[in-house]
PDB file of C-alpha atoms and ligand atoms in Angstrom:
ATOM      1  CA  MET A   6      13.701   0.059   4.840  1.00 89.00           C
ATOM      2  CA  GLU A   7      13.101   1.794   1.558  1.00 98.00           C
ATOM      3  CA  ASN A   8      15.490   3.206  -1.002  1.00 98.00           C
ATOM      4  CA  THR A   9      15.083   6.102  -3.376  1.00 98.00           C
ATOM      5  CA  PHE A  10      17.017   7.666  -6.226  1.00 99.00           C
ATOM      6  CA  ILE A  11      18.060  11.276  -5.660  1.00 99.00           C
ATOM      7  CA  MET A  12      19.953  13.423  -8.147  1.00 98.00           C
ATOM      8  CA  ILE A  13      21.444  16.836  -7.465  1.00 98.00           C
ATOM      9  CA  LYS A  14      20.935  18.552 -10.806  1.00 98.00           C
ATOM     10  CA  PRO A  15      23.704  20.550 -12.561  1.00 98.00           C
ATOM     11  CA  ASP A  16      22.580  23.905 -11.129  1.00 98.00           C
ATOM     12  CA  GLY A  17      22.754  22.448  -7.610  1.00 98.00           C
ATOM     13  CA  VAL A  18      26.279  21.118  -8.185  1.00 98.00           C
ATOM     14  CA  LYS A  19      27.429  24.320  -9.918  1.00 98.00           C
ATOM     15  CA  ARG A  20      26.100  26.527  -7.133  1.00 98.00           C
ATOM     16  CA  GLY A  21      27.988  24.494  -4.524  1.00 98.00           C
ATOM     17  CA  LEU A  22      24.826  23.182  -2.856  1.00 98.00           C
ATOM     18  CA  ALA A  23      25.800  19.490  -2.823  1.00 98.00           C
ATOM     19  CA  GLY A  24      27.239  19.629   0.708  1.00 98.00           C
ATOM     20  CA  GLU A  25      24.176  21.399   2.120  1.00 98.00           C
ATOM     21  CA  LEU A  26      21.780  18.997   0.379  1.00 98.00           C
ATOM     22  CA  ILE A  27      23.671  15.882   1.493  1.00 98.00           C
ATOM     23  CA  SER A  28      23.730  17.341   4.993  1.00 98.00           C
ATOM     24  CA  ARG A  29      19.927  17.792   5.000  1.00 98.00           C
ATOM     25  CA  ILE A  30      19.471  14.178   3.868  1.00 98.00           C
ATOM     26  CA  GLU A  31      21.836  12.887   6.556  1.00 98.00           C
ATOM     27  CA  LYS A  32      20.391  15.087   9.305  1.00 98.00           C
ATOM     28  CA  LYS A  33      16.962  13.643   8.505  1.00 98.00           C
ATOM     29  CA  GLY A  34      18.478  10.264   9.445  1.00 98.00           C
ATOM     30  CA  PHE A  35      18.697   8.859   5.944  1.00 98.00           C
ATOM     31  CA  LYS A  36      21.763   7.024   4.733  1.00 98.00           C
ATOM     32  CA  ILE A  37      23.526   7.613   1.442  1.00 98.00           C
ATOM     33  CA  VAL A  38      24.418   4.119   0.274  1.00 98.00           C
ATOM     34  CA  GLN A  39      25.805   5.002  -3.181  1.00 98.00           C
ATOM     35  CA  ALA A  40      26.844   8.285  -4.744  1.00 98.00           C
ATOM     36  CA  LYS A  41      28.651   9.406  -7.874  1.00 98.00           C
ATOM     37  CA  LEU A  42      29.431  12.764  -9.381  1.00 98.00           C
ATOM     38  CA  PHE A  43      29.568  12.479 -13.133  1.00 97.00           C
ATOM     39  CA  GLN A  44      28.479  13.807 -16.506  1.00 98.00           C
ATOM     40  CA  PRO A  45      25.579  11.733 -17.863  1.00 98.00           C
ATOM     41  CA  ASP A  46      25.108  11.331 -21.620  1.00 98.00           C
ATOM     42  CA  ARG A  47      22.004  12.259 -23.613  1.00 98.00           C
ATOM     43  CA  THR A  48      20.782   8.661 -23.922  1.00 98.00           C
ATOM     44  CA  LEU A  49      20.738   8.249 -20.135  1.00 98.00           C
ATOM     45  CA  VAL A  50      19.000  11.571 -19.488  1.00 98.00           C
ATOM     46  CA  GLU A  51      16.364  10.970 -22.193  1.00 98.00           C
ATOM     47  CA  GLU A  52      15.678   7.521 -20.773  1.00 98.00           C
ATOM     48  CA  HIS A  53      15.458   8.920 -17.232  1.00 98.00           C
ATOM     49  CA  TYR A  54      12.838  11.486 -18.266  1.00 98.00           C
ATOM     50  CA  LYS A  55      11.057   9.328 -20.879  1.00 98.00           C
ATOM     51  CA  GLU A  56       7.665   9.818 -19.153  1.00 98.00           C
ATOM     52  CA  HIS A  57       7.922  13.465 -20.273  1.00 98.00           C
ATOM     53  CA  LYS A  58       9.123  12.882 -23.839  1.00 98.00           C
ATOM     54  CA  ASP A  59       5.967  14.280 -25.431  1.00 98.00           C
ATOM     55  CA  LYS A  60       5.833  17.367 -23.191  1.00 98.00           C
ATOM     56  CA  PRO A  61       6.751  20.780 -24.615  1.00 98.00           C
ATOM     57  CA  PHE A  62       9.511  21.203 -22.012  1.00 97.00           C
ATOM     58  CA  PHE A  63      11.279  17.897 -22.759  1.00 98.00           C
ATOM     59  CA  ASP A  64      14.169  19.162 -24.946  1.00 98.00           C
ATOM     60  CA  LYS A  65      14.893  22.066 -22.635  1.00 98.00           C
ATOM     61  CA  LEU A  66      14.818  19.733 -19.626  1.00 98.00           C
ATOM     62  CA  VAL A  67      17.245  17.241 -21.181  1.00 98.00           C
ATOM     63  CA  ASN A  68      19.639  19.999 -22.287  1.00 98.00           C
ATOM     64  CA  TYR A  69      19.581  21.489 -18.798  1.00 98.00           C
ATOM     65  CA  ILE A  70      20.484  18.165 -17.158  1.00 98.00           C
ATOM     66  CA  LEU A  71      23.346  17.835 -19.678  1.00 98.00           C
ATOM     67  CA  GLU A  72      24.801  21.245 -18.698  1.00 97.00           C
ATOM     68  CA  GLY A  73      27.262  19.797 -16.205  1.00 95.00           C
ATOM     69  CA  PRO A  74      27.958  17.010 -13.765  1.00 98.00           C
ATOM     70  CA  VAL A  75      25.193  15.721 -11.531  1.00 98.00           C
ATOM     71  CA  MET A  76      25.418  13.957  -8.179  1.00 98.00           C
ATOM     72  CA  ALA A  77      23.476  10.688  -8.408  1.00 98.00           C
ATOM     73  CA  MET A  78      22.642   9.063  -5.068  1.00 98.00           C
ATOM     74  CA  GLU A  79      20.850   6.100  -3.580  1.00 98.00           C
ATOM     75  CA  VAL A  80      19.255   7.160  -0.297  1.00 98.00           C
ATOM     76  CA  GLU A  81      17.966   4.675   2.260  1.00 98.00           C
ATOM     77  CA  GLY A  82      15.537   5.019   5.151  1.00 98.00           C
ATOM     78  CA  GLU A  83      12.012   4.338   6.297  1.00 98.00           C
ATOM     79  CA  ALA A  84       9.479   5.805   3.803  1.00 98.00           C
ATOM     80  CA  ALA A  85      12.433   7.451   2.034  1.00 98.00           C
ATOM     81  CA  ILE A  86      10.571   7.971  -1.257  1.00 98.00           C
ATOM     82  CA  GLU A  87       7.659   9.934   0.196  1.00 98.00           C
ATOM     83  CA  ILE A  88       9.706  11.812   2.785  1.00 98.00           C
ATOM     84  CA  MET A  89      12.389  12.854   0.287  1.00 99.00           C
ATOM     85  CA  ARG A  90       9.648  14.123  -2.072  1.00 98.00           C
ATOM     86  CA  LYS A  91       8.297  16.211   0.811  1.00 98.00           C
ATOM     87  CA  MET A  92      11.775  17.509   1.646  1.00 98.00           C
ATOM     88  CA  ILE A  93      12.342  18.389  -2.043  1.00 98.00           C
ATOM     89  CA  GLY A  94       9.083  20.317  -2.363  1.00 98.00           C
ATOM     90  CA  ASP A  95       6.935  21.334  -5.299  1.00 98.00           C
ATOM     91  CA  LYS A  96       8.457  21.895  -8.737  1.00 97.00           C
ATOM     92  CA  ASP A  97       6.476  25.117  -9.056  1.00 96.00           C
ATOM     93  CA  PRO A  98       8.504  27.759  -7.171  1.00 93.00           C
ATOM     94  CA  LYS A  99       5.276  29.547  -6.240  1.00 95.00           C
ATOM     95  CA  LEU A 100       4.036  26.411  -4.469  1.00 98.00           C
ATOM     96  CA  ALA A 101       7.325  25.134  -2.976  1.00 98.00           C
ATOM     97  CA  LYS A 102       7.177  25.855   0.739  1.00 98.00           C
ATOM     98  CA  PRO A 103      10.012  27.512   2.646  1.00 98.00           C
ATOM     99  CA  GLY A 104      11.965  24.807   4.445  1.00 98.00           C
ATOM    100  CA  THR A 105      11.839  22.493   1.449  1.00 98.00           C
ATOM    101  CA  ILE A 106      14.904  22.256  -0.783  1.00 98.00           C
ATOM    102  CA  ARG A 107      13.187  23.830  -3.793  1.00 98.00           C
ATOM    103  CA  GLY A 108      11.408  26.303  -1.543  1.00 98.00           C
ATOM    104  CA  ASP A 109      14.747  27.450  -0.145  1.00 98.00           C
ATOM    105  CA  PHE A 110      17.006  27.205  -3.210  1.00 98.00           C
ATOM    106  CA  ALA A 111      14.978  27.414  -6.450  1.00 98.00           C
ATOM    107  CA  ASN A 112      12.978  30.243  -7.983  1.00 97.00           C
ATOM    108  CA  THR A 113      12.237  28.675 -11.367  1.00 96.00           C
ATOM    109  CA  MET A 114      10.670  25.430 -12.585  1.00 94.00           C
ATOM    110  CA  ASN A 115      13.371  25.032 -15.227  1.00 91.00           C
ATOM    111  CA  LYS A 116      16.286  24.824 -12.814  1.00 97.00           C
ATOM    112  CA  ASN A 117      15.103  23.332  -9.595  1.00 98.00           C
ATOM    113  CA  VAL A 118      18.222  21.859  -7.986  1.00 98.00           C
ATOM    114  CA  ILE A 119      17.207  18.273  -7.258  1.00 98.00           C
ATOM    115  CA  HIS A 120      15.283  15.199  -8.413  1.00 98.00           C
ATOM    116  CA  GLY A 121      13.693  12.459  -6.316  1.00 98.00           C
ATOM    117  CA  SER A 122      11.888   9.307  -7.482  1.00 98.00           C
ATOM    118  CA  ASP A 123       8.130   9.422  -7.004  1.00 98.00           C
ATOM    119  CA  SER A 124       7.252   5.701  -6.515  1.00 98.00           C
ATOM    120  CA  ILE A 125       8.783   2.289  -5.833  1.00 98.00           C
ATOM    121  CA  GLU A 126       8.560   1.497  -9.559  1.00 98.00           C
ATOM    122  CA  SER A 127      10.354   4.669 -10.631  1.00 98.00           C
ATOM    123  CA  THR A 128      12.964   4.189  -7.889  1.00 98.00           C
ATOM    124  CA  ASN A 129      13.809   0.698  -9.146  1.00 98.00           C
ATOM    125  CA  ARG A 130      13.884   1.850 -12.741  1.00 98.00           C
ATOM    126  CA  GLU A 131      16.033   4.897 -11.986  1.00 98.00           C
ATOM    127  CA  LEU A 132      18.498   3.084  -9.690  1.00 98.00           C
ATOM    128  CA  ASP A 133      19.025   0.450 -12.412  1.00 98.00           C
ATOM    129  CA  LEU A 134      19.558   3.176 -14.963  1.00 98.00           C
ATOM    130  CA  TRP A 135      22.001   5.345 -13.004  1.00 98.00           C
ATOM    131  CA  PHE A 136      24.015   2.699 -11.090  1.00 98.00           C
TER     132      PHE A 136
HETATM  133  O1  LIG B 220      10.754  16.797 -10.635  1.00 82.67           O
HETATM  134  P1  LIG B 220       9.312  16.505 -10.327  1.00 82.67           P
HETATM  135  O2  LIG B 220       9.024  15.024 -10.269  1.00 82.67           O
HETATM  136  O3  LIG B 220       8.855  17.262  -9.130  1.00 82.67           O
HETATM  137  O4  LIG B 220       8.460  17.109 -11.536  1.00 82.67           O
HETATM  138  P2  LIG B 220       8.020  16.485 -12.949  1.00 82.67           P
HETATM  139  O5  LIG B 220       6.655  16.956 -13.236  1.00 82.67           O
HETATM  140  O6  LIG B 220       8.258  15.002 -13.001  1.00 82.67           O
HETATM  141  O7  LIG B 220       8.981  17.206 -13.987  1.00 82.67           O
HETATM  142  C1  LIG B 220      10.326  16.806 -14.104  1.00 82.67           C
HETATM  143  C2  LIG B 220      11.184  18.032 -14.257  1.00 82.67           C
HETATM  144  O8  LIG B 220      10.894  18.663 -15.489  1.00 82.67           O
HETATM  145  C3  LIG B 220      10.953  19.123 -13.208  1.00 82.67           C
HETATM  146  O9  LIG B 220      11.644  18.882 -12.005  1.00 82.67           O
HETATM  147  C4  LIG B 220      11.493  20.340 -13.942  1.00 82.67           C
HETATM  148  O10 LIG B 220      12.925  20.366 -13.887  1.00 82.67           O
HETATM  149  C5  LIG B 220      11.083  20.052 -15.382  1.00 82.67           C
HETATM  150  N1  LIG B 220       9.845  20.758 -15.764  1.00 82.67           N
HETATM  151  C6  LIG B 220       9.924  21.954 -16.466  1.00 82.67           C
HETATM  152  O11 LIG B 220      11.023  22.414 -16.763  1.00 82.67           O
HETATM  153  N2  LIG B 220       8.774  22.605 -16.844  1.00 82.67           N
HETATM  154  C7  LIG B 220       7.566  22.110 -16.537  1.00 82.67           C
HETATM  155  N3  LIG B 220       6.457  22.768 -16.909  1.00 82.67           N
HETATM  156  C8  LIG B 220       7.464  20.919 -15.825  1.00 82.67           C
HETATM  157  C9  LIG B 220       8.625  20.263 -15.436  1.00 82.67           C
HETATM  158 MG1  LIG B 221       8.797  13.543 -11.668  1.00 82.67          MG
END
């Protein structure tokens, strides 16, 4: 069994997509073992995205995540990290395939509905940070 950190971003929560996204995760056979809907603070969001702190989009990204509550989740299942990344789809809306979450629900890179950890190391780091 593998665990991964998934976050429904503020645009996903605001648009009422949380139920649909949780449903997709559950229908895939994954289990949500922890979840909380809350407003993170700047320190937490900056730490979460610290790998991007020198990128030109960093400030905009952090401010976007601070726009409203997020749904933070720990998701469990075989190969959950890789499979959830596939289900989430590419961050570039032109590359995100229909059938993926971003392919179906996002049309911009700035507001792309959901986050998923990309490795075991980032999962452990992010789960420690958010829970
Ligand atoms: O989220 P993912 O791991 O797929 O992509 P990332 O490259 O780690 O970037 C993290 C997040 O930063 C993306 O999901 C976008 O919300 C944002 N981003 C952006 O706004 N503009 C970019 N050029 C790249 C990323
Ligand atoms: Mg990433």
